[in-house]
Amino acid sequence: MNLIWLKFARDRSALTGLVIVALVALIALLAYQIAPYPEDAFSSDPMRRLRPPGAEHLLGTDSLGRDILSRVVLGTRIALGIALSVVTAAMAIGVPLGLVAGYFGGWRSEAVMRVTDVFLAVPQLILALALAQLLRPSLESAMAALILTYWPFFTRIVYAETQRLRHAMFVEALEGLGARPLRIMFLHILPNIASPIIVRATIGMGYAILTAAVLGFLGMGAPPPQPEWGLMVAESRDYLPDAWWFATFPGLAIFLVVFAFNLLGDGLRDIVDPRLRRSR
Amino acid sequence: MTAVLAIRDLSVAIRTDDGLAEVLDHATLEIARGEIVGVVGESGCGKSTLVRSVLGILPPAARVTEGSIRFDGVELTTLDARAMARDIRGRRIGFIPQDPYQAFNPVFRVGTQLLEVARWHGTGDQAADRARLIELLRQVQIPDPEGALARYPHQFSGGQRLRLRIAAAMLCRPDLIIADEPTTALDVTTQKQIIALLGALARESGTAMLFVTHDFGVVAELCDRVVVMYAGQTVECGASSVILDRPRHPYTRLLLDCHPDRAATLAGIPGSVPSVIAAPSGCRFHPRCPSASPVCSTALPPATVLGPDHEAACVLFGAGESHASA
């Protein structure tokens, strides 16, 4: 355990990722305390519209006179909320399927893995758009679409790892002493493959935030007046390039958070699987 | 003689991409209560498949095609998987797996893993289970049994891990322990100590044991009786002393000649164990057998009684009294 921390601490980019992610999580938790104008999530004030960054509004105001800093801070709650629910749900679907397919093999693995292949063949953004259109654009439909496109990644990893461990001697020892398949899969194999799942989940967080922002930008995600980053960038389009702050700060927020999750995910992967070490 | 385990004419086939592999072909074996029986043969002779058939943990592609396995009067080949896991495996048949280094889940403490076994089998009383386990660890000579339970598998040597596995196998006081080449991965001195320990423990508790090995030295030290297998067929069985002194089947004789302590010149057996996909017909040893005759390829010879507690399946002894069940 200490060795892992040491290795991690020496990986500067992963550490940066971790620090940013921790900060963002803190901001999300305390959003209503940090945001200078928490009511600006929904209420507008036309009298102070499109003010440039200054002392009163550190990051300026938007076309409806709402404080952009407040909205970016409140947006972290939405972004992390989406990411966490999407990744959790995708894991809840993908991990058990992968375990079953990998452990039992035979027709079960064929069935699961072919369905997985089908889902992997569907372009993610297009499915998300279609679903959003079908269910009426909302955060929920965006999340549903993301879950539907992300679970196969968990299934594939878990399947490969379970297959590898399926024939490990300790599994045979467990079987030989009367352990049932479910117990072996969830209580013994799953803890052994937790690390690749965590790595995939971390990378998935960044992916979910990015795709949710894209959907918001296209008007297929969070509906106005939600302080969702993608939506905010979309609303700023008519005021560019004069009101540059309107688009820049929500955009920067997306960039930073996704970047941080990717750094963290890469760093974790390097620790978990040294064979995949990235070249620098 | 009351047999705790009686395997009769057991045939197991595995579906593979290249066709049906007959891994066991009419294997026969009997273990009396409290008796230690060794199963010997080269790699690929179906020893591990035999073990898995008894435990009911054959791979999904494998099927028992013929024969019976009776354990204490219960037919195991037709017992449903649930009952097998709940009542037989771990509870009435203990299992010691092949490689002690790999035989523990690396992420859990040893104590958790060992006590788990008792918990599945619903003994209910956790304090009693713990006391029993600690007593067992003392018996298998693990220093500081209390402390050992809190440690992780990698903190033990291979020999100690095997001792822990022995304790796990004995935890529920089984009638039979199946050991699948447990000492092969260990060095010779550790192996010797553990074999002695295992023999003493089995005799003391009156547990019968099925001990798979390819080492006749182990057989000589540990086993009352021995069964020699070749390519899924039982070729010879009998009391260890008889088989070791007067082996009759050509395969047993050649195998014994491979043992450096016994043979002046190490002979080896030309060729190797045939693939069980499209195995040789009749006696599967005939392509490598120095005494083979044309009849050998036509039919599996019946087991011939050669003396008290000594049988061999070879046409060389065809003139003798034929075994009733064959």
Coordinates of C-alpha atoms in Angstrom, one line a residue:
Chain A
M1 CA 0.0 0.0 0.0
N2 CA 2.8 2.4 0.9
L3 CA 4.6 1.5 -2.2
I4 CA 1.6 2.4 -4.3
W5 CA 1.4 5.8 -2.7
L6 CA 5.1 6.4 -3.2
K7 CA 4.8 5.4 -6.8
F8 CA 1.8 7.6 -7.2
A9 CA 3.4 10.6 -5.5
R10 CA 6.3 10.4 -7.9
D11 CA 4.0 10.5 -10.9
R12 CA 3.6 14.3 -11.1
S13 CA 0.9 14.4 -13.8
A14 CA -1.2 11.8 -11.9
L15 CA -0.8 13.8 -8.7
T16 CA -1.9 17.0 -10.5
G17 CA -4.9 15.1 -11.7
L18 CA -5.7 13.9 -8.3
V19 CA -5.4 17.4 -6.8
I20 CA -7.7 19.0 -9.4
V21 CA -10.2 16.2 -9.0
A22 CA -10.2 16.6 -5.2
L23 CA -10.6 20.3 -5.5
V24 CA -13.5 20.0 -8.0
A25 CA -15.2 17.5 -5.7
L26 CA -14.8 19.9 -2.8
I27 CA -16.2 22.8 -4.9
A28 CA -19.2 20.6 -5.9
L29 CA -19.9 19.7 -2.3
L30 CA -19.7 23.3 -1.1
A31 CA -21.1 24.9 -4.3
Y32 CA -23.8 26.9 -2.6
Q33 CA -21.4 28.2 0.0
I34 CA -18.7 29.1 -2.5
A35 CA -20.8 30.7 -5.2
P36 CA -21.0 34.4 -4.7
Y37 CA -24.6 34.6 -6.2
P38 CA -26.1 31.1 -5.6
E39 CA -29.5 32.3 -6.7
D40 CA -28.1 33.1 -10.1
A41 CA -28.5 29.5 -11.1
F42 CA -32.0 30.3 -12.2
S43 CA -32.9 33.9 -11.6
S44 CA -31.8 36.6 -14.1
D45 CA -31.1 40.3 -13.8
P46 CA -31.3 42.1 -17.2
M47 CA -29.9 45.2 -15.6
R48 CA -26.4 43.8 -15.3
R49 CA -26.2 41.7 -18.5
L50 CA -22.9 40.9 -20.2
R51 CA -20.6 42.7 -17.7
P52 CA -16.9 41.9 -18.3
P53 CA -14.9 40.3 -15.5
G54 CA -14.4 42.7 -12.6
A55 CA -14.4 43.1 -8.9
E56 CA -18.1 42.6 -8.5
H57 CA -18.4 39.7 -10.9
L58 CA -15.0 38.0 -11.0
L59 CA -15.7 36.1 -14.3
G60 CA -18.3 38.5 -15.7
T61 CA -22.0 38.0 -16.3
D62 CA -23.9 36.3 -19.1
S63 CA -26.6 37.5 -21.5
L64 CA -29.3 37.3 -18.8
G65 CA -27.2 39.1 -16.2
R66 CA -26.3 36.0 -14.2
D67 CA -22.9 35.7 -12.5
I68 CA -20.7 33.3 -14.5
L69 CA -18.5 32.3 -11.6
S70 CA -21.5 31.2 -9.6
R71 CA -22.9 29.3 -12.6
V72 CA -19.6 27.6 -13.3
V73 CA -19.3 26.6 -9.6
L74 CA -22.9 25.3 -9.5
G75 CA -22.2 23.5 -12.7
T76 CA -19.6 21.3 -11.0
R77 CA -22.5 19.7 -9.1
I78 CA -24.3 18.8 -12.3
A79 CA -21.1 17.6 -14.1
L80 CA -19.9 15.4 -11.2
G81 CA -23.5 14.2 -10.6
I82 CA -23.8 13.1 -14.2
A83 CA -20.4 11.5 -14.2
L84 CA -20.9 9.6 -11.0
S85 CA -24.4 8.3 -11.8
V86 CA -23.4 7.3 -15.4
V87 CA -20.2 5.5 -14.3
T88 CA -22.0 3.8 -11.3
A89 CA -24.9 2.6 -13.4
A90 CA -22.6 1.5 -16.2
M91 CA -20.6 -0.5 -13.7
A92 CA -23.7 -2.0 -12.2
I93 CA -24.6 -3.3 -15.6
G94 CA -21.2 -4.1 -17.1
V95 CA -19.4 -5.7 -14.2
P96 CA -21.8 -8.5 -13.3
L97 CA -22.3 -9.3 -17.0
G98 CA -18.5 -9.5 -17.5
L99 CA -18.2 -11.7 -14.4
V100 CA -20.8 -14.2 -15.6
A101 CA -19.5 -14.3 -19.1
G102 CA -15.9 -14.8 -18.0
Y103 CA -16.6 -17.3 -15.2
F104 CA -19.1 -19.6 -16.9
G105 CA -17.8 -19.3 -20.5
G106 CA -19.8 -21.3 -23.1
W107 CA -23.1 -20.0 -24.4
R108 CA -23.3 -17.4 -21.6
S109 CA -20.1 -15.7 -22.6
E110 CA -21.1 -15.9 -26.3
A111 CA -24.5 -14.3 -25.6
V112 CA -23.1 -11.5 -23.4
M113 CA -20.1 -10.7 -25.5
R114 CA -22.0 -10.5 -28.7
V115 CA -24.5 -8.1 -27.2
T116 CA -21.6 -6.1 -25.9
D117 CA -20.1 -6.1 -29.4
V118 CA -23.4 -4.7 -30.8
F119 CA -23.5 -1.9 -28.2
L120 CA -19.8 -1.1 -28.9
A121 CA -20.6 -0.8 -32.6
V122 CA -23.2 1.9 -32.0
P123 CA -21.7 5.4 -32.3
Q124 CA -22.1 6.8 -28.9
L125 CA -23.0 10.4 -29.7
I126 CA -25.5 9.3 -32.3
L127 CA -27.3 7.0 -29.9
A128 CA -27.3 9.7 -27.3
L129 CA -28.8 12.2 -29.7
A130 CA -31.4 9.7 -30.9
L131 CA -32.4 8.8 -27.4
A132 CA -32.5 12.5 -26.3
Q133 CA -34.8 13.2 -29.2
L134 CA -37.0 10.2 -28.4
L135 CA -37.3 10.9 -24.7
R136 CA -37.4 14.7 -25.0
P137 CA -34.1 16.5 -24.2
S138 CA -33.3 16.3 -20.5
L139 CA -30.4 15.5 -18.2
E140 CA -32.0 12.1 -17.6
S141 CA -32.1 11.1 -21.2
A142 CA -28.5 12.2 -21.7
M143 CA -27.5 10.1 -18.8
A144 CA -29.4 7.1 -20.0
A145 CA -27.7 7.4 -23.4
L146 CA -24.3 7.6 -21.7
I147 CA -25.0 4.6 -19.6
L148 CA -26.1 2.6 -22.6
T149 CA -23.0 3.4 -24.4
Y150 CA -20.5 3.0 -21.6
W151 CA -21.3 -0.3 -19.8
P152 CA -19.7 -2.5 -22.6
F153 CA -16.3 -1.1 -21.7
F154 CA -16.7 -2.5 -18.1
T155 CA -18.0 -5.8 -19.5
R156 CA -15.0 -6.2 -21.7
I157 CA -12.4 -5.5 -19.0
V158 CA -14.1 -7.6 -16.4
Y159 CA -14.6 -10.5 -18.9
A160 CA -11.0 -10.6 -19.8
E161 CA -9.8 -10.4 -16.2
T162 CA -12.3 -13.0 -15.0
Q163 CA -11.3 -15.4 -17.7
R164 CA -7.7 -15.1 -16.7
L165 CA -8.6 -15.7 -13.0
R166 CA -11.1 -18.4 -13.8
H167 CA -8.4 -21.0 -13.9
A168 CA -6.3 -19.7 -11.1
M169 CA -5.5 -22.3 -8.6
F170 CA -7.2 -20.4 -5.8
V171 CA -10.5 -20.6 -7.7
E172 CA -10.0 -24.3 -8.0
A173 CA -9.3 -24.5 -4.3
L174 CA -12.5 -22.6 -3.5
E175 CA -14.5 -24.8 -5.8
G176 CA -13.0 -27.9 -4.4
L177 CA -14.0 -26.9 -0.9
G178 CA -17.6 -26.2 -1.9
A179 CA -17.8 -22.5 -2.8
R180 CA -20.7 -21.6 -5.0
P181 CA -20.2 -19.7 -8.3
L182 CA -21.8 -16.5 -7.2
R183 CA -19.6 -16.4 -4.1
I184 CA -16.5 -17.0 -6.1
M185 CA -17.4 -14.4 -8.7
F186 CA -18.4 -11.5 -6.4
L187 CA -16.4 -12.2 -3.3
H188 CA -13.2 -13.6 -4.6
I189 CA -12.7 -12.7 -8.3
L190 CA -14.1 -9.2 -8.1
P191 CA -11.8 -7.9 -5.4
N192 CA -8.9 -9.2 -7.5
I193 CA -9.9 -7.2 -10.5
A194 CA -10.9 -4.0 -8.7
S195 CA -8.0 -2.0 -9.9
P196 CA -8.6 -2.2 -13.7
I197 CA -12.3 -1.4 -12.9
I198 CA -11.3 1.7 -10.9
V199 CA -9.0 2.8 -13.7
R200 CA -11.7 2.4 -16.3
A201 CA -14.2 4.2 -14.0
T202 CA -11.9 7.2 -13.6
I203 CA -11.4 7.5 -17.4
G204 CA -15.1 7.1 -17.7
M205 CA -15.8 10.0 -15.5
G206 CA -13.9 12.3 -17.8
Y207 CA -15.7 10.8 -20.8
A208 CA -19.1 11.2 -19.2
I209 CA -18.5 14.9 -18.4
L210 CA -17.3 15.6 -21.8
T211 CA -20.1 13.9 -23.6
A212 CA -22.7 15.4 -21.3
A213 CA -21.3 18.8 -22.2
V214 CA -21.5 18.0 -25.9
L215 CA -25.1 17.0 -25.5
G216 CA -25.8 20.1 -23.5
F217 CA -24.2 22.2 -26.2
L218 CA -26.3 20.6 -28.9
G219 CA -29.4 21.2 -26.8
M220 CA -30.0 17.5 -26.2
G221 CA -28.9 17.5 -22.6
A222 CA -29.8 19.8 -19.7
P223 CA -32.5 22.2 -20.6
P224 CA -32.2 25.9 -19.8
P225 CA -31.9 27.6 -17.3
Q226 CA -29.7 24.8 -15.7
P227 CA -26.1 25.9 -15.1
E228 CA -24.7 23.1 -17.2
W229 CA -21.4 23.9 -18.8
G230 CA -22.1 22.6 -22.3
L231 CA -25.4 24.5 -22.3
M232 CA -23.6 27.7 -21.1
V233 CA -21.2 27.5 -23.9
A234 CA -24.1 27.0 -26.3
E235 CA -25.9 30.1 -25.0
S236 CA -22.7 32.2 -25.4
R237 CA -22.5 31.5 -29.2
D238 CA -24.5 34.6 -30.2
Y239 CA -22.3 36.9 -28.1
L240 CA -18.9 35.9 -29.4
P241 CA -16.3 37.3 -29.8
D242 CA -17.2 40.4 -27.8
A243 CA -18.4 38.7 -24.6
W244 CA -15.4 36.3 -24.6
W245 CA -15.7 35.5 -20.9
F246 CA -19.2 34.1 -21.4
A247 CA -17.9 31.1 -23.5
T248 CA -14.3 30.9 -22.1
F249 CA -14.9 30.1 -18.4
P250 CA -17.5 27.3 -18.7
G251 CA -15.3 25.9 -21.5
L252 CA -12.2 26.1 -19.3
A253 CA -14.1 24.3 -16.5
I254 CA -15.0 21.4 -18.9
F255 CA -11.4 21.2 -20.1
L256 CA -9.9 21.3 -16.7
V257 CA -12.1 18.6 -15.1
V258 CA -11.9 16.2 -18.1
F259 CA -8.2 16.7 -18.3
A260 CA -7.8 16.0 -14.6
F261 CA -9.8 12.8 -14.7
N262 CA -7.7 11.6 -17.7
L263 CA -4.4 12.4 -16.0
L264 CA -5.6 10.6 -12.9
G265 CA -6.9 7.6 -14.9
D266 CA -3.6 7.3 -16.8
G267 CA -1.6 7.5 -13.6
L268 CA -3.7 4.9 -12.0
R269 CA -3.3 2.6 -15.0
D270 CA 0.4 3.0 -14.9
I271 CA 0.5 1.8 -11.3
V272 CA -2.0 -1.0 -11.8
D273 CA -0.5 -2.3 -15.1
P274 CA 3.1 -1.4 -15.6
R275 CA 3.2 -3.2 -18.9
L276 CA 1.0 -0.5 -20.4
R277 CA 3.3 2.3 -19.3
R278 CA 3.0 5.2 -21.6
S279 CA 6.0 6.5 -23.3
R280 CA 7.1 9.9 -22.4
Chain B
M1 CA -13.9 -54.0 3.0
T2 CA -16.2 -51.0 3.1
A3 CA -15.2 -48.5 0.4
V4 CA -15.6 -44.8 1.2
L5 CA -15.1 -44.1 -2.4
A6 CA -15.7 -46.5 -5.3
I7 CA -15.1 -45.4 -8.9
R8 CA -16.2 -47.9 -11.5
D9 CA -15.6 -47.8 -15.2
L10 CA -15.6 -44.0 -15.2
S11 CA -15.4 -42.4 -18.6
V12 CA -15.2 -38.7 -19.1
A13 CA -15.1 -36.9 -22.4
I14 CA -14.3 -33.3 -23.1
R15 CA -15.6 -31.5 -26.2
T16 CA -12.8 -29.7 -27.9
D17 CA -12.5 -27.8 -31.2
D18 CA -10.6 -30.8 -32.6
G19 CA -13.2 -33.4 -31.5
L20 CA -14.1 -35.4 -28.5
A21 CA -11.3 -36.1 -26.1
E22 CA -11.8 -39.2 -24.0
V23 CA -9.8 -38.1 -21.0
L24 CA -10.9 -41.0 -18.8
D25 CA -11.6 -44.5 -20.3
H26 CA -13.1 -46.9 -17.8
A27 CA -11.0 -45.8 -14.9
T28 CA -11.6 -47.9 -11.8
L29 CA -10.5 -47.2 -8.2
E30 CA -11.6 -48.0 -4.7
I31 CA -10.6 -46.5 -1.4
A32 CA -11.5 -48.1 1.9
R33 CA -12.2 -46.1 5.0
G34 CA -9.0 -44.6 6.5
E35 CA -6.9 -45.9 3.6
I36 CA -4.4 -43.8 1.7
V37 CA -4.4 -44.5 -2.0
G38 CA -1.9 -43.0 -4.4
V39 CA -2.8 -42.4 -8.1
V40 CA 0.3 -42.4 -10.3
G41 CA 0.9 -41.7 -13.9
E42 CA 2.7 -39.3 -16.3
S43 CA 1.3 -35.9 -17.0
G44 CA -1.7 -36.1 -19.1
C45 CA -2.9 -39.4 -17.8
G46 CA -6.2 -38.0 -16.5
K47 CA -5.2 -37.9 -12.9
S48 CA -6.5 -34.4 -12.4
T49 CA -9.7 -35.1 -14.4
L50 CA -10.3 -38.1 -12.1
V51 CA -10.0 -35.7 -9.1
R52 CA -12.3 -33.2 -10.6
S53 CA -14.9 -35.8 -11.5
V54 CA -15.1 -36.9 -7.9
L55 CA -15.4 -33.3 -6.7
G56 CA -17.9 -32.5 -9.4
I57 CA -15.9 -29.6 -10.7
L58 CA -15.2 -30.7 -14.2
P59 CA -14.9 -28.0 -16.8
P60 CA -18.2 -27.1 -18.6
A61 CA -17.2 -28.9 -21.8
A62 CA -16.6 -32.2 -20.0
R63 CA -19.2 -34.9 -19.4
V64 CA -19.2 -38.2 -17.5
T65 CA -20.2 -40.5 -20.3
E66 CA -20.2 -43.8 -18.4
G67 CA -19.6 -45.4 -15.1
S68 CA -20.2 -44.4 -11.5
I69 CA -18.7 -42.7 -8.5
R70 CA -20.1 -43.8 -5.2
F71 CA -19.1 -41.9 -2.1
D72 CA -20.2 -43.5 1.1
G73 CA -23.2 -45.0 -0.7
V74 CA -24.1 -41.8 -2.5
E75 CA -23.9 -41.7 -6.3
L76 CA -22.0 -38.5 -7.1
T77 CA -22.3 -38.5 -10.9
T78 CA -26.0 -37.9 -10.7
L79 CA -26.1 -35.7 -7.6
D80 CA -27.2 -32.1 -8.4
A81 CA -24.7 -29.3 -8.2
R82 CA -26.2 -27.6 -5.3
A83 CA -26.2 -30.6 -3.0
M84 CA -22.7 -31.4 -4.2
A85 CA -21.4 -28.0 -3.1
R86 CA -23.4 -27.9 0.1
D87 CA -23.0 -31.4 1.4
I88 CA -20.0 -33.1 -0.2
R89 CA -17.3 -30.7 -1.3
G90 CA -15.3 -29.3 1.6
R91 CA -17.6 -30.9 4.1
R92 CA -17.3 -34.6 3.5
I93 CA -14.5 -34.5 1.0
G94 CA -11.6 -32.2 1.7
F95 CA -9.5 -30.9 -1.2
I96 CA -5.9 -29.9 -1.3
P97 CA -5.1 -28.2 -4.6
Q98 CA -2.0 -28.6 -6.8
D99 CA 0.2 -25.5 -6.3
P100 CA 0.1 -24.1 -2.8
Y101 CA 1.8 -20.8 -4.0
Q102 CA -1.3 -20.0 -6.1
A103 CA -3.9 -21.6 -3.9
F104 CA -4.9 -18.6 -1.9
N105 CA -6.7 -15.5 -2.9
P106 CA -4.0 -12.9 -2.7
V107 CA -6.3 -10.1 -1.5
F108 CA -7.7 -11.6 1.7
R109 CA -6.2 -12.6 5.0
V110 CA -5.5 -16.2 5.5
G111 CA -7.8 -16.5 8.5
T112 CA -10.7 -15.0 6.5
Q113 CA -10.2 -17.5 3.7
L114 CA -9.9 -20.5 6.0
L115 CA -12.8 -19.7 8.2
E116 CA -14.9 -19.0 5.2
V117 CA -14.9 -22.7 4.4
A118 CA -16.5 -23.6 7.7
R119 CA -19.0 -20.8 7.3
W120 CA -20.3 -22.0 4.0
H121 CA -20.9 -25.4 5.4
G122 CA -23.1 -23.9 8.1
T123 CA -21.4 -25.0 11.2
G124 CA -22.9 -21.8 12.7
D125 CA -20.7 -21.5 15.7
Q126 CA -17.9 -19.1 14.7
A127 CA -16.0 -19.2 17.9
A128 CA -15.9 -23.0 17.8
D129 CA -14.8 -22.9 14.1
R130 CA -12.0 -20.6 15.1
A131 CA -10.9 -22.7 18.0
R132 CA -10.9 -25.8 15.7
L133 CA -8.9 -24.0 13.1
I134 CA -6.3 -22.8 15.5
E135 CA -6.0 -26.4 16.9
L136 CA -5.6 -27.6 13.3
L137 CA -2.9 -25.0 12.6
R138 CA -1.1 -26.2 15.6
Q139 CA -1.3 -29.7 14.3
V140 CA 0.0 -28.8 10.9
Q141 CA 2.8 -27.0 12.7
I142 CA 2.2 -23.4 11.8
P143 CA 4.1 -21.2 14.3
D144 CA 1.9 -18.7 16.1
P145 CA -1.5 -19.9 14.8
E146 CA -3.4 -16.8 16.2
G147 CA -1.1 -14.4 14.4
A148 CA -1.0 -16.5 11.2
L149 CA -4.8 -15.9 10.7
A150 CA -4.2 -12.2 10.5
R151 CA -1.5 -12.4 7.8
Y152 CA -1.8 -12.4 4.0
P153 CA -0.9 -15.4 1.9
H154 CA 2.3 -13.9 0.4
Q155 CA 3.7 -13.7 4.0
F156 CA 3.9 -17.5 4.1
S157 CA 6.4 -19.8 2.4
G158 CA 5.2 -22.4 0.0
G159 CA 5.5 -25.2 2.5
Q160 CA 3.5 -23.2 5.1
R161 CA 0.8 -22.4 2.5
L162 CA 0.5 -26.1 1.9
R163 CA 0.1 -26.7 5.6
L164 CA -2.6 -24.0 5.7
R165 CA -4.4 -25.8 2.8
I166 CA -4.2 -29.1 4.6
A167 CA -5.8 -27.4 7.6
A168 CA -8.6 -26.0 5.3
A169 CA -9.2 -29.5 3.9
M170 CA -9.5 -31.0 7.3
L171 CA -11.6 -28.3 8.9
C172 CA -14.9 -30.0 8.5
R173 CA -13.6 -33.4 9.5
P174 CA -14.1 -35.0 6.1
D175 CA -14.3 -38.7 5.4
L176 CA -12.0 -38.4 2.5
I177 CA -9.3 -35.9 1.5
I178 CA -8.3 -35.5 -2.1
A179 CA -4.8 -34.1 -2.8
D180 CA -3.9 -33.2 -6.3
E181 CA -0.1 -33.4 -6.5
P182 CA 0.2 -30.9 -3.6
T183 CA 3.9 -31.2 -3.0
T184 CA 5.1 -31.1 -6.6
A185 CA 5.9 -27.3 -6.4
L186 CA 8.0 -27.7 -3.2
D187 CA 11.6 -28.5 -2.6
V188 CA 12.5 -32.1 -1.6
T189 CA 13.1 -31.6 2.1
T190 CA 9.9 -29.6 2.7
Q191 CA 8.1 -32.3 0.6
K192 CA 9.4 -35.0 2.9
Q193 CA 8.3 -33.3 6.1
I194 CA 4.8 -32.5 4.7
I195 CA 4.3 -36.0 3.4
A196 CA 5.1 -37.4 6.9
L197 CA 2.8 -34.9 8.5
L198 CA 0.0 -35.6 6.1
G199 CA 0.3 -39.4 6.7
A200 CA 0.3 -38.9 10.4
L201 CA -2.7 -36.6 10.4
A202 CA -4.7 -38.9 8.1
R203 CA -4.0 -41.9 10.2
E204 CA -4.7 -40.1 13.4
S205 CA -8.1 -38.8 12.3
G206 CA -9.0 -41.9 10.3
T207 CA -9.5 -39.9 7.1
A208 CA -9.2 -41.7 3.9
M209 CA -7.0 -40.1 1.3
L210 CA -6.7 -40.0 -2.5
F211 CA -3.2 -38.8 -3.3
V212 CA -2.4 -37.9 -6.8
T213 CA 1.3 -37.8 -7.6
H214 CA 3.9 -38.8 -10.2
D215 CA 6.5 -39.7 -7.6
F216 CA 6.8 -43.3 -6.6
G217 CA 8.9 -42.1 -3.7
V218 CA 5.9 -40.4 -2.2
V219 CA 3.8 -43.5 -2.8
A220 CA 6.3 -45.7 -1.0
E221 CA 6.3 -43.4 2.0
L222 CA 2.6 -42.5 2.3
C223 CA 0.3 -44.8 0.5
D224 CA -1.3 -48.1 1.5
R225 CA -2.3 -48.9 -2.0
V226 CA -1.5 -47.4 -5.4
V227 CA -3.4 -47.1 -8.7
V228 CA -1.4 -46.6 -11.9
M229 CA -3.1 -44.8 -14.7
Y230 CA -2.1 -44.4 -18.3
A231 CA -3.9 -42.1 -20.8
G232 CA -7.1 -42.3 -18.8
Q233 CA -7.1 -46.0 -18.2
T234 CA -6.4 -47.8 -15.0
V235 CA -3.6 -50.2 -15.8
E236 CA -2.6 -51.7 -12.5
C237 CA -3.6 -51.4 -8.9
G238 CA -2.7 -53.1 -5.6
A239 CA -0.9 -52.7 -2.3
S240 CA 2.0 -50.2 -2.6
S241 CA 4.6 -52.7 -1.4
V242 CA 3.4 -55.3 -4.0
I243 CA 3.4 -52.8 -6.8
L244 CA 6.7 -51.3 -5.9
D245 CA 8.4 -54.7 -5.5
R246 CA 6.7 -56.7 -8.2
P247 CA 5.1 -54.5 -10.8
R248 CA 3.5 -56.6 -13.5
H249 CA 2.1 -54.3 -16.1
P250 CA 4.7 -53.2 -18.7
Y251 CA 3.8 -49.5 -18.1
T252 CA 4.3 -49.7 -14.3
R253 CA 7.6 -51.5 -14.8
L254 CA 8.9 -48.9 -17.2
L255 CA 7.6 -46.1 -15.0
L256 CA 9.4 -47.5 -12.0
D257 CA 12.5 -47.9 -14.1
C258 CA 12.5 -44.1 -14.5
H259 CA 13.0 -43.7 -10.8
P260 CA 16.7 -43.0 -10.2
D261 CA 16.8 -44.8 -6.8
R262 CA 15.5 -48.0 -8.3
A263 CA 17.1 -48.4 -11.7
A264 CA 20.7 -49.0 -12.4
T265 CA 20.4 -47.4 -15.8
L266 CA 17.7 -44.7 -16.3
A267 CA 15.6 -46.2 -19.0
G268 CA 12.9 -43.7 -19.7
I269 CA 9.9 -44.7 -21.8
P270 CA 10.3 -44.0 -25.5
G271 CA 7.5 -41.7 -26.9
S272 CA 5.0 -39.7 -24.9
V273 CA 1.5 -40.0 -23.6
P274 CA -0.8 -40.0 -26.6
S275 CA -3.3 -37.2 -27.2
V276 CA -6.6 -38.3 -25.8
I277 CA -8.3 -37.0 -29.0
A278 CA -8.2 -40.0 -31.2
A279 CA -6.4 -42.1 -28.6
P280 CA -5.0 -45.5 -29.6
S281 CA -7.6 -48.2 -29.7
G282 CA -7.7 -51.0 -27.2
C283 CA -5.0 -50.7 -24.6
R284 CA -3.8 -47.1 -25.0
F285 CA -0.3 -48.1 -24.0
H286 CA 0.3 -50.5 -26.9
P287 CA 2.2 -48.0 -29.2
R288 CA 4.9 -47.6 -26.6
C289 CA 4.8 -51.0 -25.1
P290 CA 7.8 -53.3 -25.5
S291 CA 5.6 -56.4 -25.2
A292 CA 2.8 -55.3 -27.4
S293 CA 1.1 -57.8 -29.7
P294 CA -1.6 -57.3 -32.4
V295 CA -4.4 -58.1 -30.0
C296 CA -3.5 -55.1 -27.9
S297 CA -5.0 -52.7 -30.3
T298 CA -8.4 -54.4 -30.6
A299 CA -9.8 -54.3 -27.1
L300 CA -9.2 -52.9 -23.6
P301 CA -8.1 -56.0 -21.7
P302 CA -10.0 -56.8 -18.5
A303 CA -8.4 -56.4 -15.2
T304 CA -6.8 -59.7 -14.1
V305 CA -6.4 -60.6 -10.5
L306 CA -2.7 -61.4 -10.0
G307 CA -2.7 -62.0 -6.3
P308 CA -4.3 -60.7 -3.1
D309 CA -5.0 -57.0 -3.7
H310 CA -3.2 -56.9 -7.0
E311 CA -4.8 -56.4 -10.4
A312 CA -3.5 -55.4 -13.8
A313 CA -5.2 -54.9 -17.1
C314 CA -2.9 -56.4 -19.8
V315 CA -3.3 -59.2 -22.3
L316 CA -0.1 -60.7 -20.9
F317 CA -2.2 -62.0 -17.9
G318 CA -5.3 -62.8 -19.9
A319 CA -4.9 -66.5 -19.0
G320 CA -5.5 -65.7 -15.4
E321 CA -8.8 -65.3 -13.6
S322 CA -10.7 -62.4 -15.1
H323 CA -12.2 -59.7 -12.9
A324 CA -15.9 -60.1 -12.5
S325 CA -16.9 -56.5 -13.2
A326 CA -14.8 -56.0 -16.3

